[in-house]
Amino acid sequence: MPEAAATAAAADGVRRSSYGQILRSTALIGGSSLVNIAFSVLRMKAIALLLGPGGVGLMSLYSSMADLAQTVAGLGIQASAVRQIAEAAGTEDHRRVARTVTVLKRIAIGLAILGALLLAALSVPLSVLTFGDRAHVGGIAVMSLAVFFGLLSAAQLALLQGLRRIGDLARVSMLSACFGALIAVPIVYLFGEDGVAPALAASAAATLAISWWHSAGIALAPGRVSLRELRAETAEMLKLGVVFMASGLLTVGTAYAIRLIVLRLEGVDAAGLYQAAWALGGLYAGFILQAMGTDFYPRLTEAAR
């Protein structure tokens, strides 16, 4: 009986500790999401005052095209890498963690270059398809830089989430939103609509710099990755990643298609109003679930086996 009572007490302590950790993680990510929302509102309000609804619509269309290219080129490696890093961390095999991270970074560089080239190569047909002319070819080509920076940032964020560095994730999120607003608004103020694409690319570069700064301090076990290990890790990462990519493609593809329909039927001003309504009614409402899922996914992966 005493042994059973001690076991029950230990299990209850673990359960309470787990609940406390979940609440702390949710509070951190939820708080950073609220800060993100505040900076996003300020940034969009400033751009709306400078350019009107048309400027907001143009920004949303550029962002949708970049998201589409990033989803296709990314092959879902951010989500699959979180799983592999968390699984390796759960075994406390530091060399395996280092190997997975090394493979992730190599894949991310290759896919980032591929994604940027893909969007740049399709800039002419995308401009014609979206706007009906070639006036925005340059802006779409500039967005290829945002795709490049975004895919590299995704790898850094996957490392932080896989190791459950929730505090670092929250700081990266808040600093990225802050510097994104501080960078984007002056560029749009100086260059008007011609500055929308450079502002988005510069914001993506700031996110990459911030995420790299926070992930660079993580100590990883030294060691080389053999060709066989590289192939095995890559195959495992892409096998699950393609499933995530297919799911994400439906989401971002639908978002782009709806904005395209609104643009064709009602014009770029209506696209801006739609973007504002979507942000308030769709994206911002889900920040609680996002906060819970950020820590839940790697936690579940660690415990799965």
mmCIF file of C-alpha atoms in Angstrom:
data_model
loop_
_atom_site.group_PDB
_atom_site.id
_atom_site.type_symbol
_atom_site.label_atom_id
_atom_site.label_comp_id
_atom_site.label_asym_id
_atom_site.label_seq_id
_atom_site.Cartn_x
_atom_site.Cartn_y
_atom_site.Cartn_z
ATOM 1 C CA MET A 1 0.000 0.000 0.000
ATOM 2 C CA PRO A 2 2.706 2.578 0.822
ATOM 3 C CA GLU A 3 4.379 1.810 -2.506
ATOM 4 C CA ALA A 4 1.079 2.302 -4.378
ATOM 5 C CA ALA A 5 0.468 5.596 -2.580
ATOM 6 C CA ALA A 6 3.976 6.801 -3.434
ATOM 7 C CA THR A 7 3.506 5.839 -7.086
ATOM 8 C CA ALA A 8 0.158 7.641 -7.238
ATOM 9 C CA ALA A 9 1.678 10.721 -5.608
ATOM 10 C CA ALA A 10 4.575 10.711 -8.084
ATOM 11 C CA ALA A 11 2.188 10.369 -11.030
ATOM 12 C CA ASP A 12 0.073 13.221 -9.677
ATOM 13 C CA GLY A 13 3.189 15.381 -9.328
ATOM 14 C CA VAL A 14 4.260 14.667 -12.901
ATOM 15 C CA ARG A 15 0.744 15.461 -14.123
ATOM 16 C CA ARG A 16 0.655 18.768 -12.227
ATOM 17 C CA SER A 17 4.121 19.675 -13.532
ATOM 18 C CA SER A 18 3.017 18.874 -17.077
ATOM 19 C CA TYR A 19 -0.099 21.034 -16.736
ATOM 20 C CA GLY A 20 1.973 23.900 -15.370
ATOM 21 C CA GLN A 21 4.425 23.636 -18.241
ATOM 22 C CA ILE A 22 1.583 23.626 -20.765
ATOM 23 C CA LEU A 23 0.048 26.728 -19.170
ATOM 24 C CA ARG A 24 3.395 28.549 -19.160
ATOM 25 C CA SER A 25 4.045 27.693 -22.803
ATOM 26 C CA THR A 26 0.536 28.711 -23.831
ATOM 27 C CA ALA A 27 0.859 31.983 -21.926
ATOM 28 C CA LEU A 28 4.212 32.762 -23.581
ATOM 29 C CA ILE A 29 3.086 32.045 -27.135
ATOM 30 C CA GLY A 30 -0.346 33.560 -26.561
ATOM 31 C CA GLY A 31 1.220 36.731 -25.177
ATOM 32 C CA SER A 32 3.605 37.000 -28.111
ATOM 33 C CA SER A 33 0.664 36.472 -30.478
ATOM 34 C CA LEU A 34 -1.147 39.396 -28.872
ATOM 35 C CA VAL A 35 1.936 41.565 -29.370
ATOM 36 C CA ASN A 36 2.063 40.380 -32.992
ATOM 37 C CA ILE A 37 -1.547 41.372 -33.495
ATOM 38 C CA ALA A 38 -0.901 44.828 -32.041
ATOM 39 C CA PHE A 39 2.077 45.471 -34.347
ATOM 40 C CA SER A 40 0.194 44.027 -37.332
ATOM 41 C CA VAL A 41 -2.718 46.361 -36.684
ATOM 42 C CA LEU A 42 -0.381 49.355 -36.431
ATOM 43 C CA ARG A 43 1.472 48.372 -39.601
ATOM 44 C CA MET A 44 -1.684 47.788 -41.639
ATOM 45 C CA LYS A 45 -3.286 50.968 -40.301
ATOM 46 C CA ALA A 46 -0.234 52.990 -41.317
ATOM 47 C CA ILE A 47 -0.156 51.425 -44.785
ATOM 48 C CA ALA A 48 -3.896 51.960 -45.182
ATOM 49 C CA LEU A 49 -3.443 55.653 -44.313
ATOM 50 C CA LEU A 50 -0.515 55.985 -46.722
ATOM 51 C CA LEU A 51 -1.872 53.964 -49.657
ATOM 52 C CA GLY A 52 -5.541 53.394 -48.980
ATOM 53 C CA PRO A 53 -7.379 50.056 -49.251
ATOM 54 C CA GLY A 54 -5.680 49.436 -52.604
ATOM 55 C CA GLY A 55 -2.267 49.348 -50.939
ATOM 56 C CA VAL A 56 -3.484 46.834 -48.379
ATOM 57 C CA GLY A 57 -4.956 44.753 -51.200
ATOM 58 C CA LEU A 58 -1.698 44.883 -53.141
ATOM 59 C CA MET A 59 0.242 43.777 -50.069
ATOM 60 C CA SER A 60 -2.135 40.863 -49.476
ATOM 61 C CA LEU A 61 -1.832 39.719 -53.092
ATOM 62 C CA TYR A 62 1.963 39.839 -52.981
ATOM 63 C CA SER A 63 1.928 37.953 -49.684
ATOM 64 C CA SER A 64 -0.430 35.301 -51.062
ATOM 65 C CA MET A 65 1.836 34.649 -54.043
ATOM 66 C CA ALA A 66 4.887 34.415 -51.792
ATOM 67 C CA ASP A 67 3.065 32.074 -49.387
ATOM 68 C CA LEU A 68 2.066 29.860 -52.301
ATOM 69 C CA ALA A 69 5.636 29.648 -53.605
ATOM 70 C CA GLN A 70 7.022 29.086 -50.108
ATOM 71 C CA THR A 71 4.533 26.295 -49.408
ATOM 72 C CA VAL A 72 5.321 24.480 -52.648
ATOM 73 C CA ALA A 73 9.096 24.898 -52.425
ATOM 74 C CA GLY A 74 9.220 24.239 -48.669
ATOM 75 C CA LEU A 75 7.823 20.698 -49.065
ATOM 76 C CA GLY A 76 6.541 20.847 -45.484
ATOM 77 C CA ILE A 77 10.010 20.460 -43.972
ATOM 78 C CA GLN A 78 9.347 22.920 -41.143
ATOM 79 C CA ALA A 79 6.612 20.732 -39.640
ATOM 80 C CA SER A 80 8.383 17.434 -40.361
ATOM 81 C CA ALA A 81 11.680 18.779 -38.989
ATOM 82 C CA VAL A 82 9.982 19.740 -35.711
ATOM 83 C CA ARG A 83 8.860 16.134 -35.371
ATOM 84 C CA GLN A 84 12.299 14.674 -36.105
ATOM 85 C CA ILE A 85 14.169 17.093 -33.854
ATOM 86 C CA ALA A 86 11.708 16.555 -30.996
ATOM 87 C CA GLU A 87 11.922 12.782 -31.411
ATOM 88 C CA ALA A 88 15.726 12.912 -31.367
ATOM 89 C CA ALA A 89 15.701 15.211 -28.334
ATOM 90 C CA GLY A 90 13.363 12.817 -26.528
ATOM 91 C CA THR A 91 15.957 10.050 -26.803
ATOM 92 C CA GLU A 92 18.636 12.417 -25.443
ATOM 93 C CA ASP A 93 20.870 11.381 -28.334
ATOM 94 C CA HIS A 94 22.739 14.649 -28.859
ATOM 95 C CA ARG A 95 24.575 13.423 -31.935
ATOM 96 C CA ARG A 96 21.283 12.469 -33.571
ATOM 97 C CA VAL A 97 19.867 15.910 -32.796
ATOM 98 C CA ALA A 98 22.942 17.551 -34.349
ATOM 99 C CA ARG A 99 22.670 15.303 -37.410
ATOM 100 C CA THR A 100 18.999 16.160 -37.929
ATOM 101 C CA VAL A 101 19.664 19.879 -37.566
ATOM 102 C CA THR A 102 22.583 19.736 -40.021
ATOM 103 C CA VAL A 103 20.450 17.954 -42.611
ATOM 104 C CA LEU A 104 17.604 20.420 -42.029
ATOM 105 C CA LYS A 105 19.836 23.415 -42.669
ATOM 106 C CA ARG A 106 21.257 21.904 -45.866
ATOM 107 C CA ILE A 107 17.801 21.083 -47.195
ATOM 108 C CA ALA A 108 16.510 24.532 -46.237
ATOM 109 C CA ILE A 109 19.240 26.298 -48.203
ATOM 110 C CA GLY A 110 18.520 24.222 -51.304
ATOM 111 C CA LEU A 111 14.759 24.696 -51.058
ATOM 112 C CA ALA A 112 15.118 28.427 -50.360
ATOM 113 C CA ILE A 113 17.120 28.875 -53.560
ATOM 114 C CA LEU A 114 14.601 26.728 -55.455
ATOM 115 C CA GLY A 115 11.624 28.692 -54.113
ATOM 116 C CA ALA A 116 13.168 32.062 -54.957
ATOM 117 C CA LEU A 117 14.021 30.947 -58.481
ATOM 118 C CA LEU A 118 10.540 29.464 -58.918
ATOM 119 C CA LEU A 119 8.745 32.700 -58.043
ATOM 120 C CA ALA A 120 11.162 34.843 -60.046
ATOM 121 C CA ALA A 121 10.744 32.601 -63.110
ATOM 122 C CA LEU A 122 6.946 32.768 -62.844
ATOM 123 C CA SER A 123 6.785 36.518 -62.181
ATOM 124 C CA VAL A 124 5.514 37.375 -65.679
ATOM 125 C CA PRO A 125 2.680 34.779 -65.876
ATOM 126 C CA LEU A 126 1.690 35.478 -62.258
ATOM 127 C CA SER A 127 1.496 39.218 -62.934
ATOM 128 C CA VAL A 128 -0.680 38.638 -65.990
ATOM 129 C CA LEU A 129 -2.868 36.089 -64.186
ATOM 130 C CA THR A 130 -3.339 38.208 -61.078
ATOM 131 C CA PHE A 131 -3.385 41.791 -62.340
ATOM 132 C CA GLY A 132 -4.054 41.339 -66.048
ATOM 133 C CA ASP A 133 -0.825 43.076 -67.109
ATOM 134 C CA ARG A 134 2.944 43.050 -66.616
ATOM 135 C CA ALA A 135 3.076 46.142 -64.430
ATOM 136 C CA HIS A 136 3.828 44.119 -61.264
ATOM 137 C CA VAL A 137 6.515 41.789 -62.631
ATOM 138 C CA GLY A 138 9.237 43.653 -60.728
ATOM 139 C CA GLY A 139 7.324 43.507 -57.458
ATOM 140 C CA ILE A 140 6.701 39.779 -57.769
ATOM 141 C CA ALA A 141 10.386 39.208 -58.586
ATOM 142 C CA VAL A 142 11.341 41.122 -55.429
ATOM 143 C CA MET A 143 9.018 38.847 -53.463
ATOM 144 C CA SER A 144 11.292 35.948 -54.428
ATOM 145 C CA LEU A 145 13.685 37.354 -51.812
ATOM 146 C CA ALA A 146 10.899 37.123 -49.229
ATOM 147 C CA VAL A 147 10.441 33.455 -50.162
ATOM 148 C CA PHE A 148 14.184 32.838 -49.812
ATOM 149 C CA PHE A 149 14.397 34.495 -46.399
ATOM 150 C CA GLY A 150 11.140 32.882 -45.260
ATOM 151 C CA LEU A 151 12.263 29.322 -45.983
ATOM 152 C CA LEU A 152 15.555 29.866 -44.163
ATOM 153 C CA SER A 153 13.697 31.358 -41.197
ATOM 154 C CA ALA A 154 11.374 28.341 -41.143
ATOM 155 C CA ALA A 155 14.364 26.062 -40.558
ATOM 156 C CA GLN A 156 15.544 28.156 -37.607
ATOM 157 C CA LEU A 157 12.051 28.213 -36.101
ATOM 158 C CA ALA A 158 11.729 24.440 -36.560
ATOM 159 C CA LEU A 159 14.927 23.998 -34.530
ATOM 160 C CA LEU A 160 13.607 26.180 -31.707
ATOM 161 C CA GLN A 161 10.207 24.491 -31.658
ATOM 162 C CA GLY A 162 11.620 20.968 -31.916
ATOM 163 C CA LEU A 163 13.827 21.616 -28.877
ATOM 164 C CA ARG A 164 10.845 23.298 -27.187
ATOM 165 C CA ARG A 165 12.631 26.613 -26.736
ATOM 166 C CA ILE A 166 9.267 28.286 -26.228
ATOM 167 C CA GLY A 167 10.700 31.452 -24.701
ATOM 168 C CA ASP A 168 12.984 31.952 -27.694
ATOM 169 C CA LEU A 169 10.076 31.326 -30.070
ATOM 170 C CA ALA A 170 8.019 33.972 -28.296
ATOM 171 C CA ARG A 171 10.868 36.493 -28.444
ATOM 172 C CA VAL A 172 11.483 35.806 -32.136
ATOM 173 C CA SER A 173 7.797 36.274 -32.840
ATOM 174 C CA MET A 174 7.533 39.581 -30.982
ATOM 175 C CA LEU A 175 10.795 41.042 -32.288
ATOM 176 C CA SER A 176 9.939 40.026 -35.852
ATOM 177 C CA ALA A 177 6.572 41.781 -35.629
ATOM 178 C CA CYS A 178 8.174 44.876 -34.102
ATOM 179 C CA PHE A 179 11.026 45.209 -36.597
ATOM 180 C CA GLY A 180 8.738 44.232 -39.463
ATOM 181 C CA ALA A 181 6.521 47.208 -38.693
ATOM 182 C CA LEU A 182 9.465 49.559 -38.123
ATOM 183 C CA ILE A 183 10.991 48.537 -41.462
ATOM 184 C CA ALA A 184 7.872 48.262 -43.631
ATOM 185 C CA VAL A 185 6.168 51.562 -42.817
ATOM 186 C CA PRO A 186 9.124 53.882 -43.665
ATOM 187 C CA ILE A 187 9.771 52.024 -46.944
ATOM 188 C CA VAL A 188 6.133 52.372 -47.988
ATOM 189 C CA TYR A 189 6.164 56.025 -46.885
ATOM 190 C CA LEU A 190 9.199 56.767 -49.067
ATOM 191 C CA PHE A 191 8.304 54.744 -52.172
ATOM 192 C CA GLY A 192 4.534 54.386 -52.081
ATOM 193 C CA GLU A 193 3.099 51.322 -53.825
ATOM 194 C CA ASP A 194 6.517 50.597 -55.359
ATOM 195 C CA GLY A 195 7.781 50.000 -51.824
ATOM 196 C CA VAL A 196 5.223 47.321 -50.873
ATOM 197 C CA ALA A 197 7.219 44.354 -52.192
ATOM 198 C CA PRO A 198 10.597 45.636 -50.872
ATOM 199 C CA ALA A 199 8.952 46.242 -47.476
ATOM 200 C CA LEU A 200 7.731 42.639 -47.312
ATOM 201 C CA ALA A 201 11.132 41.306 -48.407
ATOM 202 C CA ALA A 202 12.945 43.466 -45.839
ATOM 203 C CA SER A 203 10.575 42.275 -43.085
ATOM 204 C CA ALA A 204 11.313 38.654 -44.033
ATOM 205 C CA ALA A 205 15.050 39.410 -43.872
ATOM 206 C CA ALA A 206 14.600 40.865 -40.377
ATOM 207 C CA THR A 207 12.776 37.714 -39.260
ATOM 208 C CA LEU A 208 15.630 35.585 -40.604
ATOM 209 C CA ALA A 209 18.231 37.651 -38.746
ATOM 210 C CA ILE A 210 16.285 37.471 -35.468
ATOM 211 C CA SER A 211 15.593 33.730 -35.720
ATOM 212 C CA TRP A 212 19.220 33.020 -36.643
ATOM 213 C CA TRP A 213 20.444 35.062 -33.667
ATOM 214 C CA HIS A 214 18.322 33.034 -31.242
ATOM 215 C CA SER A 215 19.149 29.646 -32.764
ATOM 216 C CA ALA A 216 22.886 30.292 -33.183
ATOM 217 C CA GLY A 217 23.482 30.005 -29.443
ATOM 218 C CA ILE A 218 22.157 26.437 -29.230
ATOM 219 C CA ALA A 219 25.022 24.055 -28.509
ATOM 220 C CA LEU A 220 24.992 20.998 -30.740
ATOM 221 C CA ALA A 221 27.212 17.939 -30.591
ATOM 222 C CA PRO A 222 30.048 18.071 -33.134
ATOM 223 C CA GLY A 223 30.266 15.474 -35.841
ATOM 224 C CA ARG A 224 30.096 14.904 -39.553
ATOM 225 C CA VAL A 225 27.089 13.583 -41.453
ATOM 226 C CA SER A 226 27.791 10.714 -43.813
ATOM 227 C CA LEU A 227 26.130 10.446 -47.199
ATOM 228 C CA ARG A 228 24.033 7.505 -46.015
ATOM 229 C CA GLU A 229 22.819 9.421 -42.958
ATOM 230 C CA LEU A 230 22.092 12.462 -45.121
ATOM 231 C CA ARG A 231 19.933 10.394 -47.465
ATOM 232 C CA ALA A 232 18.086 8.656 -44.626
ATOM 233 C CA GLU A 233 17.309 11.877 -42.745
ATOM 234 C CA THR A 234 16.293 13.680 -45.940
ATOM 235 C CA ALA A 235 13.981 10.874 -47.025
ATOM 236 C CA GLU A 236 12.320 10.742 -43.591
ATOM 237 C CA MET A 237 11.907 14.508 -43.481
ATOM 238 C CA LEU A 238 10.449 14.809 -46.976
ATOM 239 C CA LYS A 239 8.175 11.765 -46.616
ATOM 240 C CA LEU A 240 6.177 13.418 -43.852
ATOM 241 C CA GLY A 241 6.784 16.949 -45.149
ATOM 242 C CA VAL A 242 5.028 16.334 -48.459
ATOM 243 C CA VAL A 243 1.843 15.488 -46.541
ATOM 244 C CA PHE A 244 2.068 18.762 -44.620
ATOM 245 C CA MET A 245 2.800 20.574 -47.880
ATOM 246 C CA ALA A 246 -0.311 19.151 -49.557
ATOM 247 C CA SER A 247 -2.458 20.260 -46.632
ATOM 248 C CA GLY A 248 -0.878 23.732 -46.537
ATOM 249 C CA LEU A 249 -1.208 24.092 -50.289
ATOM 250 C CA LEU A 250 -4.970 23.739 -50.030
ATOM 251 C CA THR A 251 -5.065 26.550 -47.465
ATOM 252 C CA VAL A 252 -2.780 29.054 -49.181
ATOM 253 C CA GLY A 253 -4.062 28.125 -52.635
ATOM 254 C CA THR A 254 -7.620 28.817 -51.557
ATOM 255 C CA ALA A 255 -6.594 32.135 -49.989
ATOM 256 C CA TYR A 256 -4.886 33.216 -53.224
ATOM 257 C CA ALA A 257 -7.830 32.081 -55.372
ATOM 258 C CA ILE A 258 -10.350 34.009 -53.245
ATOM 259 C CA ARG A 259 -8.267 37.187 -53.382
ATOM 260 C CA LEU A 260 -7.947 36.744 -57.134
ATOM 261 C CA ILE A 261 -11.733 36.440 -57.500
ATOM 262 C CA VAL A 262 -12.324 39.526 -55.331
ATOM 263 C CA LEU A 263 -9.749 41.457 -57.354
ATOM 264 C CA ARG A 264 -11.307 40.493 -60.681
ATOM 265 C CA LEU A 265 -14.888 41.237 -59.598
ATOM 266 C CA GLU A 266 -14.484 44.294 -57.368
ATOM 267 C CA GLY A 267 -10.955 45.687 -57.812
ATOM 268 C CA VAL A 268 -7.858 46.055 -55.680
ATOM 269 C CA ASP A 269 -9.614 48.244 -53.063
ATOM 270 C CA ALA A 270 -12.076 45.435 -52.358
ATOM 271 C CA ALA A 271 -9.148 43.025 -52.035
ATOM 272 C CA GLY A 272 -7.751 45.285 -49.320
ATOM 273 C CA LEU A 273 -11.058 45.374 -47.459
ATOM 274 C CA TYR A 274 -11.303 41.592 -47.726
ATOM 275 C CA GLN A 275 -7.808 41.258 -46.292
ATOM 276 C CA ALA A 276 -8.756 43.417 -43.300
ATOM 277 C CA ALA A 277 -11.916 41.390 -42.669
ATOM 278 C CA TRP A 278 -10.058 38.086 -43.008
ATOM 279 C CA ALA A 279 -7.336 39.176 -40.590
ATOM 280 C CA LEU A 280 -9.842 40.219 -37.937
ATOM 281 C CA GLY A 281 -12.284 37.360 -38.363
ATOM 282 C CA GLY A 282 -9.996 34.469 -39.263
ATOM 283 C CA LEU A 283 -6.337 34.762 -38.385
ATOM 284 C CA TYR A 284 -6.461 36.689 -35.113
ATOM 285 C CA ALA A 285 -9.224 34.520 -33.630
ATOM 286 C CA GLY A 286 -7.037 31.419 -33.783
ATOM 287 C CA PHE A 287 -4.082 32.627 -31.738
ATOM 288 C CA ILE A 288 -5.103 30.594 -28.650
ATOM 289 C CA LEU A 289 -5.074 27.310 -30.591
ATOM 290 C CA GLN A 290 -1.769 28.270 -32.194
ATOM 291 C CA ALA A 291 -0.309 28.985 -28.776
ATOM 292 C CA MET A 292 -1.393 25.595 -27.444
ATOM 293 C CA GLY A 293 -0.211 23.705 -30.527
ATOM 294 C CA THR A 294 3.279 25.209 -30.572
ATOM 295 C CA ASP A 295 4.373 23.246 -27.509
ATOM 296 C CA PHE A 296 1.914 20.361 -27.848
ATOM 297 C CA TYR A 297 3.317 19.053 -31.147
ATOM 298 C CA PRO A 298 6.952 18.509 -30.048
ATOM 299 C CA ARG A 299 5.789 17.366 -26.576
ATOM 300 C CA LEU A 300 3.563 14.712 -28.141
ATOM 301 C CA THR A 301 6.353 13.605 -30.467
ATOM 302 C CA GLU A 302 8.760 13.144 -27.540
ATOM 303 C CA ALA A 303 6.230 10.995 -25.668
ATOM 304 C CA ALA A 304 4.892 9.023 -28.647
ATOM 305 C CA ARG A 305 7.375 6.156 -28.304
#
